[in-house]
Coordinates of C-alpha atoms in Angstrom, one line a residue:
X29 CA 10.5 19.8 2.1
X30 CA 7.7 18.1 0.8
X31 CA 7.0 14.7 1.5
X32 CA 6.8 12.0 -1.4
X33 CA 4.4 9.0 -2.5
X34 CA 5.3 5.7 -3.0
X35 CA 2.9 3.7 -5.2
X36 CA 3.2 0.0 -4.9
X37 CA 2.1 -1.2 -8.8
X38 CA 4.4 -4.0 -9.3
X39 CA 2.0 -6.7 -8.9
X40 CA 0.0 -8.0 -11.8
X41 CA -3.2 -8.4 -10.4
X42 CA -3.7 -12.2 -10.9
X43 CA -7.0 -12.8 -9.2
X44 CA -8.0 -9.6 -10.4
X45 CA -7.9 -11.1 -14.4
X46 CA -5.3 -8.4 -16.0
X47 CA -3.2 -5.5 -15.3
X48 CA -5.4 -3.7 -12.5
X49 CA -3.4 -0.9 -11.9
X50 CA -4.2 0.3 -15.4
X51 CA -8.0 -0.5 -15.3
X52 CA -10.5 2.9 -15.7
X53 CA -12.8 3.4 -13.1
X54 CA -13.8 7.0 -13.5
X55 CA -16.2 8.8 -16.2
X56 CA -12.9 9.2 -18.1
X57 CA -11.1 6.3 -17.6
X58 CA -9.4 8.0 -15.0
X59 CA -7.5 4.5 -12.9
X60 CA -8.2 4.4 -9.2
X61 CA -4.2 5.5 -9.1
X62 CA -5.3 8.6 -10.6
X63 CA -7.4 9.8 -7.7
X64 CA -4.6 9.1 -5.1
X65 CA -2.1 11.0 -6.9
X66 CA -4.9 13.7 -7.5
X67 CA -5.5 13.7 -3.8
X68 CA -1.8 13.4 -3.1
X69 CA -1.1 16.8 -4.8
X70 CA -4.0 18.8 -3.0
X71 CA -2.4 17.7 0.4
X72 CA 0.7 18.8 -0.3
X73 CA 3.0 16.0 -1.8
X74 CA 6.0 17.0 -4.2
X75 CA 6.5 13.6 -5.8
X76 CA 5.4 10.0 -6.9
X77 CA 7.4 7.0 -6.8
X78 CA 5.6 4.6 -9.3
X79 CA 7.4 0.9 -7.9
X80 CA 6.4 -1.1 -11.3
X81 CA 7.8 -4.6 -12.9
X82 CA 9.6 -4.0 -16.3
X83 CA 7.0 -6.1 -18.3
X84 CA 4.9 -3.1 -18.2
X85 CA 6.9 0.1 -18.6
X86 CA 6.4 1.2 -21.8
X87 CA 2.6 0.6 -21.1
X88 CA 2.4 2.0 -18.0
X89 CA 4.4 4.8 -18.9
X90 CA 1.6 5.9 -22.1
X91 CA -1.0 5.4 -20.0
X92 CA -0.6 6.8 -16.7
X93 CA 2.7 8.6 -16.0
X94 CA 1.6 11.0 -19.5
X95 CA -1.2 12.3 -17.7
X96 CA 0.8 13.8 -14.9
X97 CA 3.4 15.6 -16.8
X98 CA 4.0 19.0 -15.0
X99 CA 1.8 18.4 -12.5
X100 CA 4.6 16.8 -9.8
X101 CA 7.7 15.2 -10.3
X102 CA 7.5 11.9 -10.9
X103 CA 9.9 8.9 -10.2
X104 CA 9.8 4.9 -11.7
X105 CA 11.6 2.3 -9.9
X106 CA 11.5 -1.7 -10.6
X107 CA 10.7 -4.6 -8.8
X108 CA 12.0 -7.8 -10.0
X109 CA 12.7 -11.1 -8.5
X110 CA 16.7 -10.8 -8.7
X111 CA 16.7 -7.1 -7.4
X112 CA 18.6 -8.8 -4.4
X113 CA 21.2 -7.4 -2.3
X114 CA 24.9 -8.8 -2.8
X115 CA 25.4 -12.9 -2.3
X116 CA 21.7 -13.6 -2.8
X117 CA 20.1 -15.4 -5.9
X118 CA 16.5 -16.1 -7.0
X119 CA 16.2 -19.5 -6.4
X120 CA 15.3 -21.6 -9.5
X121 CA 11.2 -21.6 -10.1
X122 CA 10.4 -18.8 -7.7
X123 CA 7.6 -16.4 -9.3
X124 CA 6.5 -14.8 -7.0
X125 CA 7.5 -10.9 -6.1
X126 CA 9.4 -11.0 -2.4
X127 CA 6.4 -8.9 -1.0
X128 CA 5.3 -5.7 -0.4
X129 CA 8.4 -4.3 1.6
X130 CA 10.6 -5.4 -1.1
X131 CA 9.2 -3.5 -3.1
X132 CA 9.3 -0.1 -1.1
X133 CA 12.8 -0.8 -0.3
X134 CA 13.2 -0.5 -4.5
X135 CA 12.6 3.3 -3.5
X136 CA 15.3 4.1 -1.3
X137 CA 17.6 5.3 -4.7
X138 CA 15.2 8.3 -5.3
X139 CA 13.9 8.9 -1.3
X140 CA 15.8 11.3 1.1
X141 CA 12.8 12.8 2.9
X142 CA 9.9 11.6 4.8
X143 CA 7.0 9.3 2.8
X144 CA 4.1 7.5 2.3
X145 CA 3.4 4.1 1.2
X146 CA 0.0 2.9 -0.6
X147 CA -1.5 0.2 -3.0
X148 CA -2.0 1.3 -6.0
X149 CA -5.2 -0.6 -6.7
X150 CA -6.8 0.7 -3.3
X151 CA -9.4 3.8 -2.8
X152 CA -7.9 5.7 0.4
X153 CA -9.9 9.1 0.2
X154 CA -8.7 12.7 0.1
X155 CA -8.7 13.0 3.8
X156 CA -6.7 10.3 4.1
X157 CA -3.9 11.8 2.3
X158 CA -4.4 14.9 4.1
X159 CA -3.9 13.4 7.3
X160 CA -0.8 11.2 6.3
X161 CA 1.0 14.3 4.4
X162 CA 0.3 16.9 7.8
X163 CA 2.1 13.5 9.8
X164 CA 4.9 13.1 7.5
X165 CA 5.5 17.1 7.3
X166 CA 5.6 17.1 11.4
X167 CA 8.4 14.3 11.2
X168 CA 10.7 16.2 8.8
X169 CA 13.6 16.5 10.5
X170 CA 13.1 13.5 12.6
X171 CA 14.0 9.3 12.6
X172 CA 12.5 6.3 14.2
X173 CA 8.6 8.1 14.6
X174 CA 6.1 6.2 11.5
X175 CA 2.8 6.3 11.1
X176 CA -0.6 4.5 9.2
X177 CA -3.7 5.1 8.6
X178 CA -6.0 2.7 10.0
X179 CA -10.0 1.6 8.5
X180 CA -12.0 -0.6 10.4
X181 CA -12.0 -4.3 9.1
X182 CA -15.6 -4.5 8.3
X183 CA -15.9 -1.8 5.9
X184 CA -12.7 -3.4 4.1
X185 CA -13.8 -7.0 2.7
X186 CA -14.9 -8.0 -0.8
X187 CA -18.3 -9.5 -1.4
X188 CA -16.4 -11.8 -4.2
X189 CA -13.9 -13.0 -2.5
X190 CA -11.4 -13.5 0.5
X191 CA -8.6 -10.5 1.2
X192 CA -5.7 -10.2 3.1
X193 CA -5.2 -7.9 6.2
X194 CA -3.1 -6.5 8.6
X195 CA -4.6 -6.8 12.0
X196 CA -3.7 -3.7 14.0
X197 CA -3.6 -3.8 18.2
X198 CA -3.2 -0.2 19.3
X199 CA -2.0 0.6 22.7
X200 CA -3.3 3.5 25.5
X201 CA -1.3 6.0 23.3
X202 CA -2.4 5.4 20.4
X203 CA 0.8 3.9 19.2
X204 CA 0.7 0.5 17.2
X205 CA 1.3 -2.1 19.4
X206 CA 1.3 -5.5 17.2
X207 CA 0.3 -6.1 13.8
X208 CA -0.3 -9.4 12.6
X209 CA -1.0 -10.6 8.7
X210 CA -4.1 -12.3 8.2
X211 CA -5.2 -13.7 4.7
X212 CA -8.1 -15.5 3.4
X213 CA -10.5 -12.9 5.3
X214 CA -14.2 -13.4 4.3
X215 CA -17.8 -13.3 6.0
X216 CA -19.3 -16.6 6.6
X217 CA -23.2 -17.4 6.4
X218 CA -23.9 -16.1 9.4
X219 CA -22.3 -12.8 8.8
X220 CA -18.9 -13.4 11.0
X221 CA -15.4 -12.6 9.9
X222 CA -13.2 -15.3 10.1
X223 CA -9.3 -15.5 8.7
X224 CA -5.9 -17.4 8.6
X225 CA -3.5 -16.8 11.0
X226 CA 0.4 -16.6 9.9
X227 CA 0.4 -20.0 11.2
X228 CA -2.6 -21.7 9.2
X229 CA -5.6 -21.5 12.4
X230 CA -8.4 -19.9 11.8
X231 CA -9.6 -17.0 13.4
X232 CA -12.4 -15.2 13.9
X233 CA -12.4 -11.2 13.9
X234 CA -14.6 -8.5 14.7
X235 CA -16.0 -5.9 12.8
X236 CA -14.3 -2.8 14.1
X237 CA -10.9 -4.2 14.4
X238 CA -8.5 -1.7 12.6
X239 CA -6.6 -2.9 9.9
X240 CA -3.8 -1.7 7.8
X241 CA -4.8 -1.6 4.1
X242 CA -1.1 -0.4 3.5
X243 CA -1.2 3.4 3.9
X244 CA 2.0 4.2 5.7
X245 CA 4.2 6.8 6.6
X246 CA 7.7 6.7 7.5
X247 CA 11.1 8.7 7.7
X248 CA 14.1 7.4 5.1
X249 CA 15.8 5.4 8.3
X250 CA 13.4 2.8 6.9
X251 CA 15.3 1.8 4.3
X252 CA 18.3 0.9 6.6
X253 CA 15.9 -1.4 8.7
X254 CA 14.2 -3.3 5.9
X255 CA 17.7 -3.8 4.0
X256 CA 18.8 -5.5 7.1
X257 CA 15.9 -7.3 8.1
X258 CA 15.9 -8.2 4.1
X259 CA 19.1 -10.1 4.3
X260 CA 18.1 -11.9 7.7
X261 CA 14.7 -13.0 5.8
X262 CA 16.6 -14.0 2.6
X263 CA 19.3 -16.2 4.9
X264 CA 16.4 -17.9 6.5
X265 CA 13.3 -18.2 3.5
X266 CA 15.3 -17.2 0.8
X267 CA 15.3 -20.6 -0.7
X268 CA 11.2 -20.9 -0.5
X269 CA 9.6 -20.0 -3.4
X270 CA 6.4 -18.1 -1.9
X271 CA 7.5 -16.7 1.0
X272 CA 7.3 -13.3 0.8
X273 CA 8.7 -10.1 2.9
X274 CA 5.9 -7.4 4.3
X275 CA 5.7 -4.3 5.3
X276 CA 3.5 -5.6 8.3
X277 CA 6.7 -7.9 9.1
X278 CA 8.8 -5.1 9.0
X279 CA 7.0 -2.8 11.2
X280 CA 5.9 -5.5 13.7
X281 CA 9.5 -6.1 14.0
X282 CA 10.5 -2.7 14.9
X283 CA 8.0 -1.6 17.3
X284 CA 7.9 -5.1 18.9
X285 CA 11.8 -4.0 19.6
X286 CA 11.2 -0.4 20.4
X287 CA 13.4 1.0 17.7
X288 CA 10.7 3.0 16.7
X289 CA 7.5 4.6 17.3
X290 CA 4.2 4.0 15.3
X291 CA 1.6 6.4 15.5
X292 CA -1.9 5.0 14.8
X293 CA -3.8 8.0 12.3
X294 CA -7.6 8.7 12.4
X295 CA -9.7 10.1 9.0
X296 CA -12.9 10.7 7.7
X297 CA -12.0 8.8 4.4
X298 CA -13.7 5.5 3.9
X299 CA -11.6 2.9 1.8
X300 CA -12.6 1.1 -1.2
X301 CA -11.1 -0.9 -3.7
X302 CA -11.2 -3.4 -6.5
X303 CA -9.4 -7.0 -5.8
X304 CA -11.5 -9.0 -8.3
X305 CA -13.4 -7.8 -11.3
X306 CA -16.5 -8.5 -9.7
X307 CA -15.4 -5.6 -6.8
X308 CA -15.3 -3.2 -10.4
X309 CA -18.8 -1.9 -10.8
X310 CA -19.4 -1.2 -7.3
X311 CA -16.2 0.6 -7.2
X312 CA -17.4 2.1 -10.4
X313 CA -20.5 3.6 -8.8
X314 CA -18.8 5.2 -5.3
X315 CA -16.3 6.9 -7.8
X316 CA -19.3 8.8 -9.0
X317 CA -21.0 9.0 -6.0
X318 CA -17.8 11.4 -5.0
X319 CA -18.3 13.5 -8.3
X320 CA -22.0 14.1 -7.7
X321 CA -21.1 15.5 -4.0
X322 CA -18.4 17.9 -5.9
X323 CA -15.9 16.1 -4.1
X324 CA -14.1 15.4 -7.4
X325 CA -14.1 16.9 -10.6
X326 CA -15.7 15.0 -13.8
X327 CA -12.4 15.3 -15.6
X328 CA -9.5 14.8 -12.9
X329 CA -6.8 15.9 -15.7
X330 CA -8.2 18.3 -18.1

């Protein structure tokens, strides 16, 4: 069976200025979404899983799901603030999304095989998804063994602003061994990396540390653990009105407990991507940097 793709698209792209995920960054307006689905179905992925917010359907559905009519099956589920198991409510003035493993765990209707998990506003590379799919393919027929894809924090940060991370320790096996969210990442003066801790300190970080930029694999057990670990988080934070549930949570959970296994994957891909509008025409340019070394086509969809 062939493993699926689960594109988080649900957030509206506030710093960004506008709906992101629908911005054109190829010669034909082709959306950074595009080329991961593009490079999705050369590796050998059967279907997309689009995880979008109602306000945008019927937009979203004209302008990206068209394109990839009878090229792979395609799947749209929703996120929404009350999409909340049993004897949970969204408390009153929350508007922010419960984060990005509420979201995946939106999937888990439409999943029954092994899967990957990325952003839909971030630039992973063909070999990237090649990697991830040859993983997820190994794992068919197994529970408990995950996997991501790891890009060295350096050549991850935006010139235009601060960006959030998940800081990666990997042990003697290359097995993930901790990983820890850090936000408001951005080079001082002097060229360091500094961030927020979880807790509010601030760090400093060097430039090879891996980092998650969200590109994971995992088997369907998933969905069991997050649904649990959901309803512990909601009982504790549920009343808050930013706290939010990751996927970095969720993982650090489970291998901090041995339940599972999380193999830490090498690739030639380097990441890009666009979290302001300043980020665009650089983005912009590496696109066709790609297409003048025949690595993609002009026209992805013709």
């Amino acid at each position: 069976m062939k493993p699926t793709l689960v594109i988080l698209a649900a957030g509206m792209g506030s710093r960004y200025g506008g709906l992101k995920q629908l911005d054109g960054i190829g010669p034909n307006g082709e959306t950074i979404m595009d080329y991961s689905v593009y490079d999705a179905i050369r590796a050998g992925f059967g279907k997309i899983v689009f995880i979008i917010r109602h306000s945008f359907e019927q937009e979203f559905r004209t302008q990206v799901l068209s394109k990839y009519k009878d090229r792979i099956a395609v799947e749209v589920v929703f996120q929404e603030l009350n999409s909340l198991p049993e004897g949970f409510v969204c408390p009153e003035g929350r508007e922010k999304p419960w984060g990005t493993n509420h979201a995946v765990m939106m999937a888990a209707n439409v999943v029954n095989e092994p899967f990957a998990v990325i952003n839909a506003d971030d630039f992973y590379g063909s070999d990237s998804f090649v990697v991830l799919s040859k993983f997820l393919q190994s794992v068919e027929h197994s529970s408990n063994h995950y996997c991501m894809v790891s890009y060295l924090l350096g050549n991850t940060l935006s010139e235009n602003g601060t960006v959030s991370r998940g800081e990666c320790g990997v042990d003697k096996d290359n097995h993930l061994a901790t990983i820890n969210e850090r936000t408001k990442i951005a080079r001082d003066a002097n060229g360091k990396i500094h961030c927020l801790s979880e807790d509010g300190e601030t760090l400093t970080l060097l430039e090879d540390t891996p980092v998650s930029m969200n590109m994971w694999g995992f088997t369907p057990d998933y969905f069991n653990y997050s649904l649990k670990s959901f309803i512990r988080f909601l009982s504790e934070r549920g009343t808050e009105l930013k706290s939010e549930f990751y996927i970095p949570t969720m993982v650090n959970e489970l291998i901090s407990t041995k339940t599972v296994v999380c193999d830490v994957l090498k690739t030639n891909s380097h990441w890009f991507g666009v979290t302001y509008h300043e980020d665009k025409p650089v983005t912009i340019a590496r696109i066709k940097e790609l297409i003048n070394k025949g690595l993609y086509p002009e026209q992805l969809w013709k």
